[in-house]
């Protein structure tokens, strides 16, 4: 029987890689599928992995109707056995309900991949609806790591390396370490040439994965480097610890 399966995890845990692998496995067995994505790091209408894999996909917008997409495809004689839906956290709750209806009424498998919670540790609306409706929710076993080496459980947004917990839920930013993150005071090139070095640059928005401890304490990799070697107060009373 067809299923709606939600594969969830933090950044860097291989969601898009698994999405592409599942599409390969199913198509290799003669099944036909449609691939969807939204706000992929590589641009519109693609599913890309940090390992360098990439394939074309249908861009999901706020007015995309999955039911109409499937009816249109079948009307034109296109066979569809499954859907790969990457970056599903950006889908609307109504779109998630459309995917559930496709599973139930068209017997088409839907494999959705996405981040569960945002940088404020709040559930994305699309992810929340997936958790409520999915036949199965699977947490990916490839663990992303915090800068301290522990398992990363939360996504953090940084501005010039400093963690923030307020702002719009979706803001484009870098997900790879950079020289500007390690030293926000350094001048940045914006693509025009060396003559732009003296121009004031805007803040660098980035994302990184943290363990719960460092997310709650707002200690990012940049913050940890800044305080390395300084006297950092212990998170407990030394006198009480001797009792």
JSON list of C-alpha atoms in Angstrom, two decimals:
[
{"chain": "A", "resi": 1, "resn": "UNK", "atom": "CA", "xyz": [0.00, 0.00, 0.00]},
{"chain": "A", "resi": 2, "resn": "UNK", "atom": "CA", "xyz": [1.11, 3.54, -0.72]},
{"chain": "A", "resi": 3, "resn": "UNK", "atom": "CA", "xyz": [2.56, 5.55, 2.18]},
{"chain": "A", "resi": 4, "resn": "UNK", "atom": "CA", "xyz": [3.40, 9.11, 3.15]},
{"chain": "A", "resi": 5, "resn": "UNK", "atom": "CA", "xyz": [6.82, 8.93, 4.79]},
{"chain": "A", "resi": 6, "resn": "UNK", "atom": "CA", "xyz": [8.59, 11.91, 6.35]},
{"chain": "A", "resi": 7, "resn": "UNK", "atom": "CA", "xyz": [12.39, 11.72, 6.58]},
{"chain": "A", "resi": 8, "resn": "UNK", "atom": "CA", "xyz": [13.54, 14.40, 9.01]},
{"chain": "A", "resi": 9, "resn": "UNK", "atom": "CA", "xyz": [16.75, 15.66, 10.54]},
{"chain": "A", "resi": 10, "resn": "UNK", "atom": "CA", "xyz": [18.95, 18.71, 11.02]},
{"chain": "A", "resi": 11, "resn": "UNK", "atom": "CA", "xyz": [21.06, 20.31, 8.34]},
{"chain": "A", "resi": 12, "resn": "UNK", "atom": "CA", "xyz": [24.04, 18.23, 7.16]},
{"chain": "A", "resi": 13, "resn": "UNK", "atom": "CA", "xyz": [22.42, 14.87, 7.92]},
{"chain": "A", "resi": 14, "resn": "UNK", "atom": "CA", "xyz": [22.06, 13.80, 4.27]},
{"chain": "A", "resi": 15, "resn": "UNK", "atom": "CA", "xyz": [18.35, 14.39, 3.54]},
{"chain": "A", "resi": 16, "resn": "UNK", "atom": "CA", "xyz": [18.82, 15.52, -0.06]},
{"chain": "A", "resi": 17, "resn": "UNK", "atom": "CA", "xyz": [21.40, 12.80, -0.67]},
{"chain": "A", "resi": 18, "resn": "UNK", "atom": "CA", "xyz": [18.90, 10.19, 0.51]},
{"chain": "A", "resi": 19, "resn": "UNK", "atom": "CA", "xyz": [16.17, 11.75, -1.63]},
{"chain": "A", "resi": 20, "resn": "UNK", "atom": "CA", "xyz": [18.32, 11.40, -4.75]},
{"chain": "A", "resi": 21, "resn": "UNK", "atom": "CA", "xyz": [19.35, 7.86, -3.77]},
{"chain": "A", "resi": 22, "resn": "UNK", "atom": "CA", "xyz": [15.72, 6.81, -3.29]},
{"chain": "A", "resi": 23, "resn": "UNK", "atom": "CA", "xyz": [14.79, 8.23, -6.68]},
{"chain": "A", "resi": 24, "resn": "UNK", "atom": "CA", "xyz": [17.65, 6.26, -8.24]},
{"chain": "A", "resi": 25, "resn": "UNK", "atom": "CA", "xyz": [16.64, 3.03, -6.50]},
{"chain": "A", "resi": 26, "resn": "UNK", "atom": "CA", "xyz": [12.99, 3.27, -7.49]},
{"chain": "A", "resi": 27, "resn": "UNK", "atom": "CA", "xyz": [13.66, 4.31, -11.08]},
{"chain": "A", "resi": 28, "resn": "UNK", "atom": "CA", "xyz": [16.18, 1.47, -11.43]},
{"chain": "A", "resi": 29, "resn": "UNK", "atom": "CA", "xyz": [13.32, -0.95, -10.71]},
{"chain": "A", "resi": 30, "resn": "UNK", "atom": "CA", "xyz": [11.15, 0.51, -13.43]},
{"chain": "A", "resi": 31, "resn": "UNK", "atom": "CA", "xyz": [9.09, 2.88, -11.29]},
{"chain": "A", "resi": 32, "resn": "UNK", "atom": "CA", "xyz": [8.37, 6.41, -12.50]},
{"chain": "A", "resi": 33, "resn": "UNK", "atom": "CA", "xyz": [8.37, 9.41, -10.20]},
{"chain": "A", "resi": 34, "resn": "UNK", "atom": "CA", "xyz": [8.19, 13.18, -10.01]},
{"chain": "A", "resi": 35, "resn": "UNK", "atom": "CA", "xyz": [10.69, 15.23, -8.02]},
{"chain": "A", "resi": 36, "resn": "UNK", "atom": "CA", "xyz": [9.80, 18.42, -6.16]},
{"chain": "A", "resi": 37, "resn": "UNK", "atom": "CA", "xyz": [11.86, 20.92, -4.18]},
{"chain": "A", "resi": 38, "resn": "UNK", "atom": "CA", "xyz": [11.61, 24.40, -2.71]},
{"chain": "A", "resi": 39, "resn": "UNK", "atom": "CA", "xyz": [14.30, 27.01, -2.07]},
{"chain": "A", "resi": 40, "resn": "UNK", "atom": "CA", "xyz": [17.15, 24.60, -2.70]},
{"chain": "A", "resi": 41, "resn": "UNK", "atom": "CA", "xyz": [20.65, 25.93, -1.92]},
{"chain": "A", "resi": 42, "resn": "UNK", "atom": "CA", "xyz": [21.61, 25.53, -5.61]},
{"chain": "A", "resi": 43, "resn": "UNK", "atom": "CA", "xyz": [18.69, 27.55, -6.95]},
{"chain": "A", "resi": 44, "resn": "UNK", "atom": "CA", "xyz": [15.23, 26.91, -8.30]},
{"chain": "A", "resi": 45, "resn": "UNK", "atom": "CA", "xyz": [13.91, 23.66, -9.77]},
{"chain": "A", "resi": 46, "resn": "UNK", "atom": "CA", "xyz": [16.72, 21.43, -8.51]},
{"chain": "A", "resi": 47, "resn": "UNK", "atom": "CA", "xyz": [17.50, 18.99, -5.73]},
{"chain": "A", "resi": 48, "resn": "UNK", "atom": "CA", "xyz": [21.15, 19.27, -4.74]},
{"chain": "A", "resi": 49, "resn": "UNK", "atom": "CA", "xyz": [23.30, 17.50, -2.19]},
{"chain": "A", "resi": 50, "resn": "UNK", "atom": "CA", "xyz": [26.36, 18.83, -0.41]},
{"chain": "A", "resi": 51, "resn": "UNK", "atom": "CA", "xyz": [28.17, 15.80, -1.84]},
{"chain": "A", "resi": 52, "resn": "UNK", "atom": "CA", "xyz": [27.85, 17.39, -5.29]},
{"chain": "A", "resi": 53, "resn": "UNK", "atom": "CA", "xyz": [24.86, 15.42, -6.58]},
{"chain": "A", "resi": 54, "resn": "UNK", "atom": "CA", "xyz": [22.14, 17.35, -8.39]},
{"chain": "A", "resi": 55, "resn": "UNK", "atom": "CA", "xyz": [19.06, 16.70, -10.51]},
{"chain": "A", "resi": 56, "resn": "UNK", "atom": "CA", "xyz": [16.20, 18.68, -11.98]},
{"chain": "A", "resi": 57, "resn": "UNK", "atom": "CA", "xyz": [12.98, 19.04, -9.99]},
{"chain": "A", "resi": 58, "resn": "UNK", "atom": "CA", "xyz": [9.70, 20.92, -10.01]},
{"chain": "A", "resi": 59, "resn": "UNK", "atom": "CA", "xyz": [9.85, 24.07, -7.87]},
{"chain": "A", "resi": 60, "resn": "UNK", "atom": "CA", "xyz": [7.18, 24.18, -5.18]},
{"chain": "A", "resi": 61, "resn": "UNK", "atom": "CA", "xyz": [5.73, 27.66, -4.72]},
{"chain": "A", "resi": 62, "resn": "UNK", "atom": "CA", "xyz": [3.09, 28.93, -2.33]},
{"chain": "A", "resi": 63, "resn": "UNK", "atom": "CA", "xyz": [0.38, 28.44, -4.99]},
{"chain": "A", "resi": 64, "resn": "UNK", "atom": "CA", "xyz": [1.52, 24.98, -6.13]},
{"chain": "A", "resi": 65, "resn": "UNK", "atom": "CA", "xyz": [-1.31, 22.42, -6.06]},
{"chain": "A", "resi": 66, "resn": "UNK", "atom": "CA", "xyz": [0.09, 18.88, -5.92]},
{"chain": "A", "resi": 67, "resn": "UNK", "atom": "CA", "xyz": [-3.28, 17.35, -6.78]},
{"chain": "A", "resi": 68, "resn": "UNK", "atom": "CA", "xyz": [-3.55, 19.46, -9.94]},
{"chain": "A", "resi": 69, "resn": "UNK", "atom": "CA", "xyz": [0.06, 18.59, -10.85]},
{"chain": "A", "resi": 70, "resn": "UNK", "atom": "CA", "xyz": [-0.71, 14.87, -10.64]},
{"chain": "A", "resi": 71, "resn": "UNK", "atom": "CA", "xyz": [-3.99, 15.17, -12.54]},
{"chain": "A", "resi": 72, "resn": "UNK", "atom": "CA", "xyz": [-2.22, 17.16, -15.26]},
{"chain": "A", "resi": 73, "resn": "UNK", "atom": "CA", "xyz": [0.58, 14.61, -15.54]},
{"chain": "A", "resi": 74, "resn": "UNK", "atom": "CA", "xyz": [-1.77, 11.65, -15.75]},
{"chain": "A", "resi": 75, "resn": "UNK", "atom": "CA", "xyz": [-4.01, 13.45, -18.24]},
{"chain": "A", "resi": 76, "resn": "UNK", "atom": "CA", "xyz": [-0.98, 13.76, -20.53]},
{"chain": "A", "resi": 77, "resn": "UNK", "atom": "CA", "xyz": [-0.22, 10.07, -20.15]},
{"chain": "A", "resi": 78, "resn": "UNK", "atom": "CA", "xyz": [2.65, 10.41, -17.70]},
{"chain": "A", "resi": 79, "resn": "UNK", "atom": "CA", "xyz": [2.99, 7.46, -15.34]},
{"chain": "A", "resi": 80, "resn": "UNK", "atom": "CA", "xyz": [3.63, 8.41, -11.71]},
{"chain": "A", "resi": 81, "resn": "UNK", "atom": "CA", "xyz": [4.35, 5.79, -9.05]},
{"chain": "A", "resi": 82, "resn": "UNK", "atom": "CA", "xyz": [5.97, 7.98, -6.41]},
{"chain": "A", "resi": 83, "resn": "UNK", "atom": "CA", "xyz": [6.84, 11.55, -5.45]},
{"chain": "A", "resi": 84, "resn": "UNK", "atom": "CA", "xyz": [10.13, 12.79, -4.01]},
{"chain": "A", "resi": 85, "resn": "UNK", "atom": "CA", "xyz": [9.46, 15.99, -2.06]},
{"chain": "A", "resi": 86, "resn": "UNK", "atom": "CA", "xyz": [12.62, 17.69, -0.81]},
{"chain": "A", "resi": 87, "resn": "UNK", "atom": "CA", "xyz": [12.78, 20.75, 1.49]},
{"chain": "A", "resi": 88, "resn": "UNK", "atom": "CA", "xyz": [9.27, 19.85, 2.63]},
{"chain": "A", "resi": 89, "resn": "UNK", "atom": "CA", "xyz": [9.53, 22.14, 5.65]},
{"chain": "A", "resi": 90, "resn": "UNK", "atom": "CA", "xyz": [8.83, 25.04, 3.26]},
{"chain": "A", "resi": 91, "resn": "UNK", "atom": "CA", "xyz": [5.55, 23.55, 1.99]},
{"chain": "A", "resi": 92, "resn": "UNK", "atom": "CA", "xyz": [2.28, 24.90, 3.34]},
{"chain": "A", "resi": 93, "resn": "UNK", "atom": "CA", "xyz": [0.04, 22.75, 5.57]},
{"chain": "A", "resi": 94, "resn": "UNK", "atom": "CA", "xyz": [-2.53, 22.68, 2.76]},
{"chain": "A", "resi": 95, "resn": "UNK", "atom": "CA", "xyz": [0.09, 21.29, 0.38]},
{"chain": "A", "resi": 96, "resn": "UNK", "atom": "CA", "xyz": [0.95, 18.56, 2.91]},
{"chain": "A", "resi": 97, "resn": "UNK", "atom": "CA", "xyz": [-2.73, 17.65, 3.05]},
{"chain": "A", "resi": 98, "resn": "UNK", "atom": "CA", "xyz": [-2.74, 17.42, -0.75]},
{"chain": "A", "resi": 99, "resn": "UNK", "atom": "CA", "xyz": [0.17, 14.97, -0.57]},
{"chain": "A", "resi": 100, "resn": "UNK", "atom": "CA", "xyz": [-1.74, 12.84, 1.95]},
{"chain": "A", "resi": 101, "resn": "UNK", "atom": "CA", "xyz": [-4.76, 12.81, -0.37]},
{"chain": "A", "resi": 102, "resn": "UNK", "atom": "CA", "xyz": [-2.57, 11.72, -3.28]},
{"chain": "A", "resi": 103, "resn": "UNK", "atom": "CA", "xyz": [-1.36, 8.76, -1.21]},
{"chain": "A", "resi": 104, "resn": "UNK", "atom": "CA", "xyz": [-4.88, 7.76, -0.15]},
{"chain": "A", "resi": 105, "resn": "UNK", "atom": "CA", "xyz": [-6.83, 8.40, -3.36]},
{"chain": "A", "resi": 106, "resn": "UNK", "atom": "CA", "xyz": [-4.21, 7.75, -6.07]},
{"chain": "A", "resi": 107, "resn": "UNK", "atom": "CA", "xyz": [-2.14, 5.08, -4.28]},
{"chain": "A", "resi": 108, "resn": "UNK", "atom": "CA", "xyz": [1.08, 6.98, -5.03]},
{"chain": "A", "resi": 109, "resn": "UNK", "atom": "CA", "xyz": [3.98, 6.82, -2.57]},
{"chain": "A", "resi": 110, "resn": "UNK", "atom": "CA", "xyz": [5.17, 10.16, -1.23]},
{"chain": "A", "resi": 111, "resn": "UNK", "atom": "CA", "xyz": [8.66, 10.45, 0.26]},
{"chain": "A", "resi": 112, "resn": "UNK", "atom": "CA", "xyz": [9.08, 13.84, 1.97]},
{"chain": "A", "resi": 113, "resn": "UNK", "atom": "CA", "xyz": [12.40, 15.15, 3.26]},
{"chain": "A", "resi": 114, "resn": "UNK", "atom": "CA", "xyz": [12.87, 18.18, 5.49]},
{"chain": "A", "resi": 115, "resn": "UNK", "atom": "CA", "xyz": [14.10, 19.93, 8.60]},
{"chain": "A", "resi": 116, "resn": "UNK", "atom": "CA", "xyz": [11.76, 19.61, 11.55]},
{"chain": "A", "resi": 117, "resn": "UNK", "atom": "CA", "xyz": [12.38, 22.86, 13.46]},
{"chain": "A", "resi": 118, "resn": "UNK", "atom": "CA", "xyz": [13.78, 26.28, 12.63]},
{"chain": "A", "resi": 119, "resn": "UNK", "atom": "CA", "xyz": [16.56, 28.32, 14.25]},
{"chain": "A", "resi": 120, "resn": "UNK", "atom": "CA", "xyz": [14.17, 29.26, 17.09]},
{"chain": "A", "resi": 121, "resn": "UNK", "atom": "CA", "xyz": [13.51, 25.54, 17.80]},
{"chain": "A", "resi": 122, "resn": "UNK", "atom": "CA", "xyz": [9.94, 26.02, 16.56]},
{"chain": "A", "resi": 123, "resn": "UNK", "atom": "CA", "xyz": [8.37, 23.55, 14.14]},
{"chain": "A", "resi": 124, "resn": "UNK", "atom": "CA", "xyz": [8.04, 24.62, 10.52]},
{"chain": "A", "resi": 125, "resn": "UNK", "atom": "CA", "xyz": [4.32, 24.61, 9.56]},
{"chain": "A", "resi": 126, "resn": "UNK", "atom": "CA", "xyz": [4.94, 22.07, 6.79]},
{"chain": "A", "resi": 127, "resn": "UNK", "atom": "CA", "xyz": [6.94, 19.78, 9.08]},
{"chain": "A", "resi": 128, "resn": "UNK", "atom": "CA", "xyz": [4.32, 20.01, 11.81]},
{"chain": "A", "resi": 129, "resn": "UNK", "atom": "CA", "xyz": [1.58, 18.90, 9.40]},
{"chain": "A", "resi": 130, "resn": "UNK", "atom": "CA", "xyz": [3.78, 16.08, 8.12]},
{"chain": "A", "resi": 131, "resn": "UNK", "atom": "CA", "xyz": [4.32, 14.79, 11.65]},
{"chain": "A", "resi": 132, "resn": "UNK", "atom": "CA", "xyz": [0.57, 14.90, 12.18]},
{"chain": "A", "resi": 133, "resn": "UNK", "atom": "CA", "xyz": [-0.36, 13.12, 8.92]},
{"chain": "A", "resi": 134, "resn": "UNK", "atom": "CA", "xyz": [2.57, 10.92, 7.88]},
{"chain": "A", "resi": 135, "resn": "UNK", "atom": "CA", "xyz": [2.22, 7.15, 8.01]},
{"chain": "A", "resi": 136, "resn": "UNK", "atom": "CA", "xyz": [5.80, 7.08, 9.25]},
{"chain": "A", "resi": 137, "resn": "UNK", "atom": "CA", "xyz": [8.33, 9.65, 10.42]},
{"chain": "A", "resi": 138, "resn": "UNK", "atom": "CA", "xyz": [11.95, 8.55, 10.24]},
{"chain": "A", "resi": 139, "resn": "UNK", "atom": "CA", "xyz": [14.86, 10.45, 11.76]},
{"chain": "A", "resi": 140, "resn": "UNK", "atom": "CA", "xyz": [17.93, 10.06, 9.57]},
{"chain": "A", "resi": 141, "resn": "UNK", "atom": "CA", "xyz": [20.70, 8.04, 11.17]},
{"chain": "A", "resi": 142, "resn": "UNK", "atom": "CA", "xyz": [23.59, 10.07, 9.74]},
{"chain": "A", "resi": 143, "resn": "UNK", "atom": "CA", "xyz": [24.33, 12.42, 12.61]},
{"chain": "A", "resi": 144, "resn": "UNK", "atom": "CA", "xyz": [25.31, 16.02, 12.01]},
{"chain": "A", "resi": 145, "resn": "UNK", "atom": "CA", "xyz": [27.86, 17.26, 14.54]},
{"chain": "A", "resi": 146, "resn": "UNK", "atom": "CA", "xyz": [28.12, 20.34, 16.72]},
{"chain": "A", "resi": 147, "resn": "UNK", "atom": "CA", "xyz": [31.44, 22.18, 16.73]},
{"chain": "A", "resi": 148, "resn": "UNK", "atom": "CA", "xyz": [32.16, 20.50, 20.07]},
{"chain": "A", "resi": 149, "resn": "UNK", "atom": "CA", "xyz": [31.87, 17.03, 18.55]},
{"chain": "A", "resi": 150, "resn": "UNK", "atom": "CA", "xyz": [28.55, 16.09, 20.12]},
{"chain": "A", "resi": 151, "resn": "UNK", "atom": "CA", "xyz": [25.55, 15.07, 18.06]},
{"chain": "A", "resi": 152, "resn": "UNK", "atom": "CA", "xyz": [23.87, 18.18, 16.63]},
{"chain": "A", "resi": 153, "resn": "UNK", "atom": "CA", "xyz": [20.16, 18.38, 17.34]},
{"chain": "A", "resi": 154, "resn": "UNK", "atom": "CA", "xyz": [19.30, 22.00, 16.53]},
{"chain": "A", "resi": 155, "resn": "UNK", "atom": "CA", "xyz": [19.80, 24.45, 13.69]},
{"chain": "A", "resi": 156, "resn": "UNK", "atom": "CA", "xyz": [21.20, 27.87, 14.55]},
{"chain": "A", "resi": 157, "resn": "UNK", "atom": "CA", "xyz": [21.16, 31.12, 12.59]},
{"chain": "A", "resi": 158, "resn": "UNK", "atom": "CA", "xyz": [24.14, 33.40, 12.96]},
{"chain": "A", "resi": 159, "resn": "UNK", "atom": "CA", "xyz": [24.78, 37.02, 12.08]},
{"chain": "A", "resi": 160, "resn": "UNK", "atom": "CA", "xyz": [28.51, 37.64, 11.72]},
{"chain": "A", "resi": 161, "resn": "UNK", "atom": "CA", "xyz": [29.08, 34.45, 13.68]},
{"chain": "A", "resi": 162, "resn": "UNK", "atom": "CA", "xyz": [26.82, 35.41, 16.59]},
{"chain": "A", "resi": 163, "resn": "UNK", "atom": "CA", "xyz": [23.71, 33.30, 17.14]},
{"chain": "A", "resi": 164, "resn": "UNK", "atom": "CA", "xyz": [20.32, 35.02, 16.89]},
{"chain": "A", "resi": 165, "resn": "UNK", "atom": "CA", "xyz": [16.88, 33.74, 17.91]},
{"chain": "A", "resi": 166, "resn": "UNK", "atom": "CA", "xyz": [14.65, 36.41, 16.38]},
{"chain": "A", "resi": 167, "resn": "UNK", "atom": "CA", "xyz": [13.72, 37.21, 12.80]},
{"chain": "A", "resi": 168, "resn": "UNK", "atom": "CA", "xyz": [11.86, 35.81, 9.82]},
{"chain": "A", "resi": 169, "resn": "UNK", "atom": "CA", "xyz": [11.57, 32.04, 9.73]},
{"chain": "A", "resi": 170, "resn": "UNK", "atom": "CA", "xyz": [13.13, 31.78, 6.28]},
{"chain": "A", "resi": 171, "resn": "UNK", "atom": "CA", "xyz": [16.20, 33.87, 5.43]},
{"chain": "A", "resi": 172, "resn": "UNK", "atom": "CA", "xyz": [18.82, 32.85, 2.88]},
{"chain": "A", "resi": 173, "resn": "UNK", "atom": "CA", "xyz": [22.28, 32.38, 4.35]},
{"chain": "A", "resi": 174, "resn": "UNK", "atom": "CA", "xyz": [25.53, 30.42, 4.08]},
{"chain": "A", "resi": 175, "resn": "UNK", "atom": "CA", "xyz": [25.77, 26.93, 5.53]},
{"chain": "A", "resi": 176, "resn": "UNK", "atom": "CA", "xyz": [29.51, 26.48, 5.06]},
{"chain": "A", "resi": 177, "resn": "UNK", "atom": "CA", "xyz": [32.24, 27.92, 7.29]},
{"chain": "A", "resi": 178, "resn": "UNK", "atom": "CA", "xyz": [33.95, 30.93, 5.76]},
{"chain": "A", "resi": 179, "resn": "UNK", "atom": "CA", "xyz": [36.73, 33.34, 6.51]},
{"chain": "A", "resi": 180, "resn": "UNK", "atom": "CA", "xyz": [34.19, 36.09, 7.10]},
{"chain": "A", "resi": 181, "resn": "UNK", "atom": "CA", "xyz": [32.51, 34.00, 9.77]},
{"chain": "A", "resi": 182, "resn": "UNK", "atom": "CA", "xyz": [35.77, 33.47, 11.61]},
{"chain": "A", "resi": 183, "resn": "UNK", "atom": "CA", "xyz": [36.64, 37.15, 11.43]},
{"chain": "A", "resi": 184, "resn": "UNK", "atom": "CA", "xyz": [33.55, 39.32, 10.75]},
{"chain": "A", "resi": 185, "resn": "UNK", "atom": "CA", "xyz": [35.70, 42.46, 10.80]},
{"chain": "A", "resi": 186, "resn": "UNK", "atom": "CA", "xyz": [37.52, 41.53, 7.62]},
{"chain": "A", "resi": 187, "resn": "UNK", "atom": "CA", "xyz": [36.43, 43.28, 4.39]},
{"chain": "A", "resi": 188, "resn": "UNK", "atom": "CA", "xyz": [34.29, 41.25, 2.04]},
{"chain": "A", "resi": 189, "resn": "UNK", "atom": "CA", "xyz": [34.21, 41.12, -1.74]},
{"chain": "A", "resi": 190, "resn": "UNK", "atom": "CA", "xyz": [30.77, 41.34, -3.29]},
{"chain": "A", "resi": 191, "resn": "UNK", "atom": "CA", "xyz": [31.76, 40.37, -6.79]},
{"chain": "A", "resi": 192, "resn": "UNK", "atom": "CA", "xyz": [32.69, 43.70, -8.31]},
{"chain": "A", "resi": 193, "resn": "UNK", "atom": "CA", "xyz": [36.43, 43.86, -7.65]},
{"chain": "A", "resi": 194, "resn": "UNK", "atom": "CA", "xyz": [39.06, 45.16, -5.25]},
{"chain": "A", "resi": 195, "resn": "UNK", "atom": "CA", "xyz": [37.71, 48.70, -5.37]},
{"chain": "A", "resi": 196, "resn": "UNK", "atom": "CA", "xyz": [34.77, 47.50, -3.27]},
{"chain": "A", "resi": 197, "resn": "UNK", "atom": "CA", "xyz": [36.93, 46.60, -0.28]},
{"chain": "A", "resi": 198, "resn": "UNK", "atom": "CA", "xyz": [36.48, 50.04, 1.27]},
{"chain": "A", "resi": 199, "resn": "UNK", "atom": "CA", "xyz": [32.68, 49.93, 0.98]},
{"chain": "A", "resi": 200, "resn": "UNK", "atom": "CA", "xyz": [30.68, 49.06, 4.10]},
{"chain": "A", "resi": 201, "resn": "UNK", "atom": "CA", "xyz": [29.51, 45.46, 3.96]},
{"chain": "A", "resi": 202, "resn": "UNK", "atom": "CA", "xyz": [26.26, 44.08, 5.31]},
{"chain": "A", "resi": 203, "resn": "UNK", "atom": "CA", "xyz": [26.04, 41.43, 8.00]},
{"chain": "A", "resi": 204, "resn": "UNK", "atom": "CA", "xyz": [26.90, 37.85, 7.06]},
{"chain": "A", "resi": 205, "resn": "UNK", "atom": "CA", "xyz": [23.96, 35.53, 7.73]},
{"chain": "A", "resi": 206, "resn": "UNK", "atom": "CA", "xyz": [24.86, 31.89, 8.22]},
{"chain": "A", "resi": 207, "resn": "UNK", "atom": "CA", "xyz": [23.56, 28.63, 9.63]},
{"chain": "A", "resi": 208, "resn": "UNK", "atom": "CA", "xyz": [25.20, 25.86, 11.62]},
{"chain": "A", "resi": 209, "resn": "UNK", "atom": "CA", "xyz": [24.13, 22.83, 13.60]},
{"chain": "A", "resi": 210, "resn": "UNK", "atom": "CA", "xyz": [24.57, 22.77, 17.37]},
{"chain": "A", "resi": 211, "resn": "UNK", "atom": "CA", "xyz": [23.96, 20.34, 20.21]},
{"chain": "A", "resi": 212, "resn": "UNK", "atom": "CA", "xyz": [21.14, 21.31, 22.58]},
{"chain": "A", "resi": 213, "resn": "UNK", "atom": "CA", "xyz": [23.57, 22.53, 25.25]},
{"chain": "A", "resi": 214, "resn": "UNK", "atom": "CA", "xyz": [25.32, 25.02, 22.99]},
{"chain": "A", "resi": 215, "resn": "UNK", "atom": "CA", "xyz": [22.13, 26.06, 21.24]},
{"chain": "A", "resi": 216, "resn": "UNK", "atom": "CA", "xyz": [20.54, 26.98, 24.57]},
{"chain": "A", "resi": 217, "resn": "UNK", "atom": "CA", "xyz": [23.71, 28.81, 25.62]},
{"chain": "A", "resi": 218, "resn": "UNK", "atom": "CA", "xyz": [24.01, 30.41, 22.15]},
{"chain": "A", "resi": 219, "resn": "UNK", "atom": "CA", "xyz": [27.61, 29.26, 21.76]},
{"chain": "A", "resi": 220, "resn": "UNK", "atom": "CA", "xyz": [28.49, 28.98, 18.07]},
{"chain": "A", "resi": 221, "resn": "UNK", "atom": "CA", "xyz": [31.81, 27.91, 16.55]},
{"chain": "A", "resi": 222, "resn": "UNK", "atom": "CA", "xyz": [32.74, 31.59, 16.14]},
{"chain": "A", "resi": 223, "resn": "UNK", "atom": "CA", "xyz": [31.80, 32.40, 19.73]},
{"chain": "A", "resi": 224, "resn": "UNK", "atom": "CA", "xyz": [33.79, 29.44, 21.01]},
{"chain": "A", "resi": 225, "resn": "UNK", "atom": "CA", "xyz": [36.88, 30.58, 19.08]},
{"chain": "A", "resi": 226, "resn": "UNK", "atom": "CA", "xyz": [36.44, 34.11, 20.39]},
{"chain": "A", "resi": 227, "resn": "UNK", "atom": "CA", "xyz": [36.36, 32.94, 24.01]},
{"chain": "A", "resi": 228, "resn": "UNK", "atom": "CA", "xyz": [39.09, 30.31, 23.61]},
{"chain": "A", "resi": 229, "resn": "UNK", "atom": "CA", "xyz": [41.70, 30.86, 26.29]},
{"chain": "A", "resi": 230, "resn": "UNK", "atom": "CA", "xyz": [39.58, 33.33, 28.23]},
{"chain": "A", "resi": 231, "resn": "UNK", "atom": "CA", "xyz": [38.20, 32.73, 31.70]},
{"chain": "A", "resi": 232, "resn": "UNK", "atom": "CA", "xyz": [34.77, 31.22, 31.12]},
{"chain": "A", "resi": 233, "resn": "UNK", "atom": "CA", "xyz": [32.61, 30.79, 34.26]},
{"chain": "A", "resi": 234, "resn": "UNK", "atom": "CA", "xyz": [31.68, 27.22, 35.09]},
{"chain": "A", "resi": 235, "resn": "UNK", "atom": "CA", "xyz": [27.98, 26.31, 34.63]},
{"chain": "A", "resi": 236, "resn": "UNK", "atom": "CA", "xyz": [27.79, 25.26, 38.31]},
{"chain": "A", "resi": 237, "resn": "UNK", "atom": "CA", "xyz": [28.93, 26.34, 41.76]},
{"chain": "A", "resi": 238, "resn": "UNK", "atom": "CA", "xyz": [32.41, 24.80, 42.46]},
{"chain": "A", "resi": 239, "resn": "UNK", "atom": "CA", "xyz": [31.80, 24.97, 46.21]},
{"chain": "A", "resi": 240, "resn": "UNK", "atom": "CA", "xyz": [28.57, 23.01, 45.89]},
{"chain": "A", "resi": 241, "resn": "UNK", "atom": "CA", "xyz": [30.30, 20.42, 43.71]},
{"chain": "A", "resi": 242, "resn": "UNK", "atom": "CA", "xyz": [32.71, 19.59, 46.55]},
{"chain": "A", "resi": 243, "resn": "UNK", "atom": "CA", "xyz": [29.91, 18.74, 48.94]}
]
